DNA sequence: CGGAATCCGCCACGATACTG
DNA sequence: CAGTATCGTGGCGGATTCCG
């Protein structure tokens, strides 16, 4: 069905054998990266998560996402629709009504994403702690470095003023 | 580092009750989003994937990623280090040598990411097909719309030139 | 070798106004 | 209501230079 002809605009992965892990990353023009970038998109995740529960109208989405501009919402939805993750249904009424819903493919993506969100929720405390510790270290280092430079400057200045040889 | 440090960790989610699914998405300042954005980062995934196999030096990393600037590599590594995903080891030799390796936390993240990459690889054909179909439809629509406007213009022009009432 | 600091182009995104 | 079109800008990311 959808099998076969991957016309391969770059035909990245599945050379088989070894680790495919190393295949998808080095090529930045790889198609996997394109899709990943879309998924990684700031708004896509939110839209997908919202649509997973029920289909929504444009304005409902706009209201729920809170912070998205209509421009970005439109773009995001178009992209998701293009990728076959979201289905757009236009009701020829007046005023117009457009419903958005997740396709089966989109639903499977949402499942996959959830594991990542779960990971994030589970480890956000560790990460926060790590960040705090890092910031403390960084601040300390910056301070010592600063002290050293001022001291160095003081020495140099003293050498120049007191005994210019 | 001119990076925007996340002040106000203000513990976003877990207001309890209902679905937590709906908690992490609506708040854009949520910490989960911050972490997700980092993961979504163009280079972070690549670096993590490479470090999963073995620890690497700075230059090795730079050579393997292919396309990254030293600035971005440094930034990426600093961020990952700050989040506790990567450990940085400086050998006080000359010339200097710095090794980067995944922390246990970073390793678990890599595992989680892998499921997403697997999903992408598994469905990239469907997505490519969907995109192609969408593009065809879009092109067709654009063409009809264009035809309509030209026709409309022709009618208007005729009306103005032949019988200006 | 492994960075830090500086300059700068560019485009992604937001705000606004208009349309059907 | 559900978009498109247009313009202005902030910041991301690349190139370059200098330092330890």
Short mmCIF file of C-alpha atoms (C1' of nucleotides) in Angstrom, two decimals:
data_model
loop_
_atom_site.label_atom_id
_atom_site.label_comp_id
_atom_site.label_asym_id
_atom_site.label_seq_id
_atom_site.Cartn_x
_atom_site.Cartn_y
_atom_site.Cartn_z
CA UNK A 1 0.00 0.00 0.00
CA UNK A 2 2.16 2.78 1.25
CA UNK A 3 5.04 0.40 0.94
CA UNK A 4 7.60 0.42 -1.81
CA UNK A 5 8.58 3.49 -3.75
CA UNK A 6 10.37 5.69 -1.32
CA UNK A 7 11.52 8.02 -4.02
CA UNK A 8 14.11 8.99 -1.49
CA UNK A 9 14.71 12.72 -1.75
CA UNK A 10 17.70 11.90 0.31
CA UNK A 11 16.91 8.31 1.26
CA UNK A 12 18.47 8.45 4.64
CA UNK A 13 17.89 5.55 6.91
CA UNK A 14 17.32 1.82 6.69
CA UNK A 15 20.56 0.79 5.13
CA UNK A 16 19.98 -2.07 7.50
CA UNK A 17 22.60 -3.97 9.40
CA UNK A 18 24.54 -2.03 12.00
CA UNK A 19 22.96 0.56 14.22
CA UNK A 20 20.40 2.64 12.45
CA UNK A 21 20.79 4.97 15.37
CA UNK A 22 23.77 6.49 13.70
CA UNK A 23 22.08 6.84 10.35
CA UNK A 24 19.32 9.25 11.16
CA UNK A 25 21.34 11.76 13.06
CA UNK A 26 24.36 12.66 11.02
CA UNK A 27 22.32 13.63 7.97
CA UNK A 28 20.61 16.84 8.80
CA UNK A 29 18.69 16.85 5.55
CA UNK A 30 17.28 13.47 6.50
CA UNK A 31 13.54 13.19 6.35
CA UNK A 32 13.41 11.88 9.88
CA UNK A 33 14.84 15.16 11.05
CA UNK A 34 12.16 17.07 9.18
CA UNK A 35 9.42 15.11 10.90
CA UNK A 36 11.16 15.36 14.25
CA UNK A 37 11.44 19.10 13.88
CA UNK A 38 7.72 19.28 13.23
CA UNK A 39 6.98 17.19 16.27
CA UNK A 40 9.38 19.22 18.29
CA UNK A 41 7.57 22.34 17.23
CA UNK A 42 6.39 24.51 20.06
CA UNK A 43 2.70 24.39 19.20
CA UNK A 44 2.27 21.07 17.44
CA UNK A 45 2.51 19.08 20.63
CA UNK A 46 -0.09 21.21 22.35
CA UNK A 47 -2.52 20.97 19.48
CA UNK A 48 -2.11 17.22 19.22
CA UNK A 49 -2.59 16.79 22.94
CA UNK A 50 -5.76 18.86 22.87
CA UNK A 51 -7.20 17.12 19.85
CA UNK A 52 -6.52 13.73 21.36
CA UNK A 53 -9.48 14.18 23.67
CA UNK A 54 -12.05 15.38 21.15
CA UNK A 55 -12.33 17.25 17.90
CA UNK A 56 -12.24 20.99 18.24
CA UNK A 57 -13.14 24.05 16.25
CA UNK A 58 -10.62 26.66 15.26
CA UNK A 59 -11.65 29.17 17.88
CA UNK A 60 -11.83 26.55 20.59
CA UNK A 61 -8.28 25.57 19.82
CA UNK A 62 -7.19 29.17 19.79
CA UNK A 63 -8.82 29.77 23.13
CA UNK A 64 -7.43 26.66 24.78
CA UNK A 65 -3.86 26.94 23.64
CA UNK A 66 -3.63 30.40 25.12
CA UNK A 67 -0.78 32.41 23.78
CA UNK A 68 -0.84 31.24 20.18
CA UNK A 69 -1.57 33.74 17.44
CA UNK A 70 -4.12 32.84 14.80
CA UNK A 71 -1.33 32.88 12.29
CA UNK A 72 0.66 30.24 14.13
CA UNK A 73 -2.41 28.16 14.82
CA UNK A 74 -3.30 28.15 11.15
CA UNK A 75 0.22 27.25 10.12
CA UNK A 76 0.47 24.52 12.70
CA UNK A 77 -2.83 22.99 11.70
CA UNK A 78 -1.92 23.14 8.03
CA UNK A 79 1.33 21.37 8.67
CA UNK A 80 -0.31 18.70 10.77
CA UNK A 81 -2.95 18.24 8.10
CA UNK A 82 -0.32 18.00 5.41
CA UNK A 83 1.48 15.32 7.38
CA UNK A 84 -1.74 13.38 7.74
CA UNK A 85 -1.84 13.79 11.50
CA UNK A 86 -4.96 15.95 11.63
CA UNK A 87 -8.13 15.97 9.54
CA UNK A 88 -9.78 19.25 8.68
CA UNK A 89 -13.52 19.30 8.10
CA UNK A 90 -15.24 22.36 6.70
CA UNK A 91 -18.97 22.71 7.25
CA UNK A 92 -20.44 24.89 4.49
CA UNK A 93 -22.59 26.88 6.85
CA UNK A 94 -22.74 30.52 7.67
CA UNK A 95 -20.99 31.51 9.76
CA UNK A 96 -18.42 28.93 8.69
CA UNK A 97 -17.47 26.11 11.00
CA UNK A 98 -14.26 24.10 10.76
CA UNK A 99 -13.54 21.06 12.88
CA UNK A 100 -10.17 19.54 13.51
CA UNK A 101 -9.62 16.00 14.69
CA UNK A 102 -6.74 13.61 15.06
CA UNK A 103 -6.30 10.96 12.41
CA UNK A 104 -5.40 7.42 13.53
CA UNK A 105 -1.81 8.21 12.64
CA UNK A 106 -1.97 11.33 14.76
CA UNK A 107 -3.35 9.31 17.64
CA UNK A 108 -0.43 6.88 17.53
CA UNK A 109 1.91 9.84 17.51
CA UNK A 110 0.22 11.21 20.57
CA UNK A 111 0.77 7.92 22.35
CA UNK A 112 4.43 8.02 21.50
CA UNK A 113 4.74 11.59 22.62
CA UNK A 114 3.12 10.79 25.90
CA UNK A 115 6.03 8.57 26.91
CA UNK A 116 8.32 11.51 26.42
CA UNK A 117 6.10 13.80 28.40
CA UNK A 118 5.94 11.21 31.12
CA UNK A 119 9.72 11.01 31.18
CA UNK A 120 9.90 14.77 31.48
CA UNK A 121 7.40 14.89 34.30
CA UNK A 122 9.19 12.09 36.10
CA UNK A 123 12.61 13.71 35.92
CA UNK A 124 11.85 17.39 36.03
CA UNK A 125 12.86 17.55 39.66
CA UNK A 126 16.26 16.05 38.98
CA UNK A 127 16.75 18.41 36.09
CA UNK A 128 15.73 21.42 38.12
CA UNK A 129 18.14 20.39 40.87
CA UNK A 130 20.93 19.87 38.36
CA UNK A 131 20.31 23.27 36.88
CA UNK A 132 20.36 24.96 40.24
CA UNK A 133 23.63 23.27 41.16
CA UNK A 134 25.15 24.19 37.81
CA UNK A 135 24.14 27.79 38.18
CA UNK A 136 25.73 27.95 41.62
CA UNK A 137 28.99 26.51 40.30
CA UNK A 138 28.94 28.85 37.33
CA UNK A 139 28.36 31.85 39.52
CA UNK A 140 31.21 30.81 41.80
CA UNK A 141 33.58 30.34 38.88
CA UNK A 142 32.67 33.65 37.38
CA UNK A 143 33.35 35.31 40.68
CA UNK A 144 36.77 33.79 41.14
CA UNK A 145 37.70 34.61 37.57
CA UNK A 146 36.60 38.16 38.09
CA UNK A 147 38.63 38.43 41.26
CA UNK A 148 41.68 37.09 39.46
CA UNK A 149 41.43 39.58 36.64
CA UNK A 150 41.05 42.53 38.98
CA UNK A 151 44.01 41.32 40.98
CA UNK A 152 46.03 40.85 37.84
CA UNK A 153 45.11 44.33 36.73
CA UNK A 154 46.09 45.75 40.09
CA UNK A 155 49.49 44.07 39.89
CA UNK A 156 50.06 45.26 36.36
CA UNK A 157 49.04 48.76 37.28
CA UNK A 158 51.33 48.79 40.27
CA UNK A 159 54.21 47.56 38.15
CA UNK A 160 53.64 50.29 35.59
CA UNK A 161 53.25 53.17 38.01
CA UNK A 162 55.75 52.31 40.70
CA UNK A 163 58.59 50.89 38.71
CA UNK A 164 58.45 51.50 35.00
CA UNK A 165 61.82 50.03 34.03
CA UNK B 1 25.79 32.62 27.77
CA UNK B 2 22.99 34.99 26.93
CA UNK B 3 20.49 32.25 27.39
CA UNK B 4 17.24 33.00 29.14
CA UNK B 5 17.51 31.29 32.44
CA UNK B 6 14.23 29.97 33.69
CA UNK B 7 13.50 31.94 36.75
CA UNK B 8 10.25 31.39 38.55
CA UNK B 9 10.26 27.61 38.54
CA UNK B 10 6.84 28.13 40.03
CA UNK B 11 5.93 24.44 39.83
CA UNK B 12 3.44 24.46 37.02
CA UNK B 13 1.61 21.19 36.74
CA UNK B 14 0.18 18.79 39.24
CA UNK B 15 -2.63 20.95 40.45
CA UNK B 16 -4.08 17.51 40.91
CA UNK B 17 -7.47 16.27 39.94
CA UNK B 18 -8.52 15.80 36.33
CA UNK B 19 -6.17 14.86 33.53
CA UNK B 20 -2.62 16.01 33.99
CA UNK B 21 -2.44 15.78 30.23
CA UNK B 22 -4.21 19.07 30.09
CA UNK B 23 -2.00 20.68 32.65
CA UNK B 24 1.32 20.60 30.90
CA UNK B 25 0.19 21.98 27.60
CA UNK B 26 -1.84 25.06 28.22
CA UNK B 27 0.80 26.73 30.35
CA UNK B 28 3.51 27.79 28.01
CA UNK B 29 5.79 28.84 30.82
CA UNK B 30 5.52 25.36 32.27
CA UNK B 31 8.80 23.70 33.07
CA UNK B 32 7.88 20.66 31.07
CA UNK B 33 7.75 22.85 28.04
CA UNK B 34 11.23 24.20 28.77
CA UNK B 35 12.66 20.72 28.90
CA UNK B 36 10.72 19.66 25.85
CA UNK B 37 12.07 22.61 23.95
CA UNK B 38 15.57 21.57 24.87
CA UNK B 39 14.93 18.07 23.65
CA UNK B 40 13.35 19.46 20.55
CA UNK B 41 16.51 21.45 19.94
CA UNK B 42 18.08 20.85 16.58
CA UNK B 43 21.40 19.59 17.88
CA UNK B 44 20.69 18.16 21.29
CA UNK B 45 19.23 14.95 19.94
CA UNK B 46 22.20 14.35 17.70
CA UNK B 47 24.68 14.91 20.48
CA UNK B 48 22.81 12.63 22.82
CA UNK B 49 22.56 9.93 20.20
CA UNK B 50 26.29 10.10 19.52
CA UNK B 51 27.28 10.11 23.17
CA UNK B 52 25.07 7.13 23.86
CA UNK B 53 27.60 4.86 22.24
CA UNK B 54 30.74 6.15 23.89
CA UNK B 55 32.22 9.27 25.41
CA UNK B 56 33.64 11.72 22.93
CA UNK B 57 35.96 14.67 22.83
CA UNK B 58 34.88 18.10 21.70
CA UNK B 59 36.51 17.87 18.31
CA UNK B 60 35.27 14.38 17.70
CA UNK B 61 31.77 15.60 18.40
CA UNK B 62 32.22 18.54 16.12
CA UNK B 63 33.50 16.33 13.34
CA UNK B 64 30.76 13.74 13.67
CA UNK B 65 27.80 16.05 13.85
CA UNK B 66 28.84 17.68 10.60
CA UNK B 67 27.26 21.02 10.06
CA UNK B 68 27.30 22.32 13.59
CA UNK B 69 29.31 25.41 14.43
CA UNK B 70 31.59 25.32 17.44
CA UNK B 71 29.42 27.95 19.01
CA UNK B 72 26.31 25.84 18.78
CA UNK B 73 28.15 22.73 19.91
CA UNK B 74 29.43 24.53 22.96
CA UNK B 75 26.02 25.94 23.75
CA UNK B 76 24.34 22.60 23.30
CA UNK B 77 26.84 20.80 25.51
CA UNK B 78 26.56 23.46 28.20
CA UNK B 79 22.82 23.14 28.23
CA UNK B 80 22.93 19.39 28.41
CA UNK B 81 25.49 19.60 31.16
CA UNK B 82 23.37 22.09 33.05
CA UNK B 83 20.39 19.76 32.81
CA UNK B 84 22.47 16.90 34.15
CA UNK B 85 22.22 14.90 30.95
CA UNK B 86 25.88 15.08 30.03
CA UNK B 87 29.02 15.03 32.15
CA UNK B 88 31.98 17.17 31.15
CA UNK B 89 35.46 16.05 32.14
CA UNK B 90 38.45 18.30 31.71
CA UNK B 91 41.89 16.72 31.64
CA UNK B 92 44.46 19.26 32.77
CA UNK B 93 46.92 18.37 30.05
CA UNK B 94 48.43 20.40 27.29
CA UNK B 95 46.95 20.57 24.77
CA UNK B 96 43.73 20.44 26.77
CA UNK B 97 41.40 17.49 26.44
CA UNK B 98 37.73 17.52 27.32
CA UNK B 99 35.55 14.45 27.31
CA UNK B 100 31.80 14.35 27.21
CA UNK B 101 29.70 11.41 28.27
CA UNK B 102 26.07 10.69 28.95
CA UNK B 103 24.95 10.59 32.55
CA UNK B 104 22.53 7.82 33.61
CA UNK B 105 19.75 10.35 33.33
CA UNK B 106 20.86 11.22 29.84
CA UNK B 107 20.87 7.56 28.93
CA UNK B 108 17.28 7.10 30.01
CA UNK B 109 16.36 10.14 27.97
CA UNK B 110 18.02 8.61 24.98
CA UNK B 111 15.95 5.48 25.43
CA UNK B 112 12.79 7.51 25.53
CA UNK B 113 13.77 9.46 22.49
CA UNK B 114 14.47 6.30 20.61
CA UNK B 115 10.83 5.29 20.73
CA UNK B 116 9.96 8.54 19.06
CA UNK B 117 12.61 8.09 16.43
CA UNK B 118 11.35 4.58 15.84
CA UNK B 119 7.84 5.92 15.37
CA UNK B 120 9.12 8.42 12.86
CA UNK B 121 11.04 5.83 10.92
CA UNK B 122 8.05 3.54 10.91
CA UNK B 123 5.64 6.13 9.60
CA UNK B 124 7.78 8.30 7.41
CA UNK B 125 6.41 6.68 4.30
CA UNK B 126 2.83 7.41 5.28
CA UNK B 127 3.75 10.96 6.07
CA UNK B 128 5.59 11.44 2.83
CA UNK B 129 2.60 10.08 0.93
CA UNK B 130 0.24 12.33 2.83
CA UNK B 131 2.38 15.32 2.08
CA UNK B 132 2.51 14.54 -1.59
CA UNK B 133 -1.26 14.14 -1.76
CA UNK B 134 -1.77 17.37 0.14
CA UNK B 135 0.54 19.25 -2.17
CA UNK B 136 -1.34 17.96 -5.20
CA UNK B 137 -4.66 19.08 -3.74
CA UNK B 138 -3.23 22.47 -2.79
CA UNK B 139 -1.83 23.01 -6.26
CA UNK B 140 -5.16 22.09 -7.82
CA UNK B 141 -7.04 24.49 -5.56
CA UNK B 142 -4.65 27.28 -6.26
CA UNK B 143 -5.07 26.72 -9.96
CA UNK B 144 -8.86 26.83 -9.87
CA UNK B 145 -8.80 29.92 -7.69
CA UNK B 146 -6.43 31.57 -10.11
CA UNK B 147 -8.63 30.68 -13.05
CA UNK B 148 -11.63 32.14 -11.28
CA UNK B 149 -9.95 35.43 -10.55
CA UNK B 150 -8.71 35.84 -14.12
CA UNK B 151 -12.17 35.07 -15.39
CA UNK B 152 -13.67 37.52 -12.96
CA UNK B 153 -11.22 40.14 -14.07
CA UNK B 154 -12.00 39.47 -17.71
CA UNK B 155 -15.70 39.89 -17.07
CA UNK B 156 -15.15 43.09 -15.15
CA UNK B 157 -12.89 44.43 -17.85
CA UNK B 158 -15.36 43.60 -20.55
CA UNK B 159 -18.11 45.28 -18.61
CA UNK B 160 -16.04 48.42 -18.22
CA UNK B 161 -14.79 48.71 -21.80
CA UNK B 162 -17.74 47.51 -23.82
CA UNK B 163 -20.60 48.94 -21.93
CA UNK B 164 -19.70 51.54 -19.41
CA UNK B 165 -23.22 52.46 -18.42
"C1'" DC C 1 42.62 21.95 21.48
"C1'" DG C 2 38.61 23.90 23.53
"C1'" DG C 3 36.52 27.32 24.21
"C1'" DA C 4 34.70 32.80 24.93
"C1'" DA C 5 33.44 37.09 22.82
"C1'" DT C 6 31.84 39.93 19.12
"C1'" DC C 7 29.37 41.14 14.95
"C1'" DC C 8 25.65 40.38 11.91
"C1'" DG C 9 22.16 38.40 8.57
"C1'" DC C 10 17.94 36.44 8.32
"C1'" DC C 11 13.62 34.55 9.15
"C1'" DA C 12 10.14 32.89 12.53
"C1'" DC C 13 6.98 34.74 15.02
"C1'" DG C 14 3.66 38.25 16.69
"C1'" DA C 15 0.59 42.12 15.90
"C1'" DT C 16 -2.46 44.29 12.85
"C1'" DA C 17 -5.68 44.90 9.21
"C1'" DC C 18 -8.58 43.07 5.71
"C1'" DT C 19 -11.77 39.31 3.40
"C1'" DG C 20 -15.48 35.87 2.42
"C1'" DC D 1 -15.99 32.55 12.30
"C1'" DA D 2 -12.00 31.27 9.99
"C1'" DG D 3 -8.92 32.47 7.82
"C1'" DT D 4 -5.17 35.44 4.30
"C1'" DA D 5 -1.88 39.43 3.62
"C1'" DT D 6 1.49 42.60 5.13
"C1'" DC D 7 4.91 44.62 7.94
"C1'" DG D 8 8.25 45.09 12.00
"C1'" DT D 9 11.34 43.02 15.09
"C1'" DG D 10 13.85 39.84 18.46
"C1'" DG D 11 16.69 36.34 18.76
"C1'" DC D 12 18.79 32.21 16.84
"C1'" DG D 13 22.49 30.63 14.62
"C1'" DG D 14 26.84 31.15 11.54
"C1'" DA D 15 31.36 33.30 10.70
"C1'" DT D 16 35.19 35.30 12.62
"C1'" DT D 17 38.61 36.55 16.03
"C1'" DC D 18 41.13 36.09 20.24
"C1'" DC D 19 42.57 33.62 24.55
"C1'" DG D 20 44.63 29.96 27.99
#
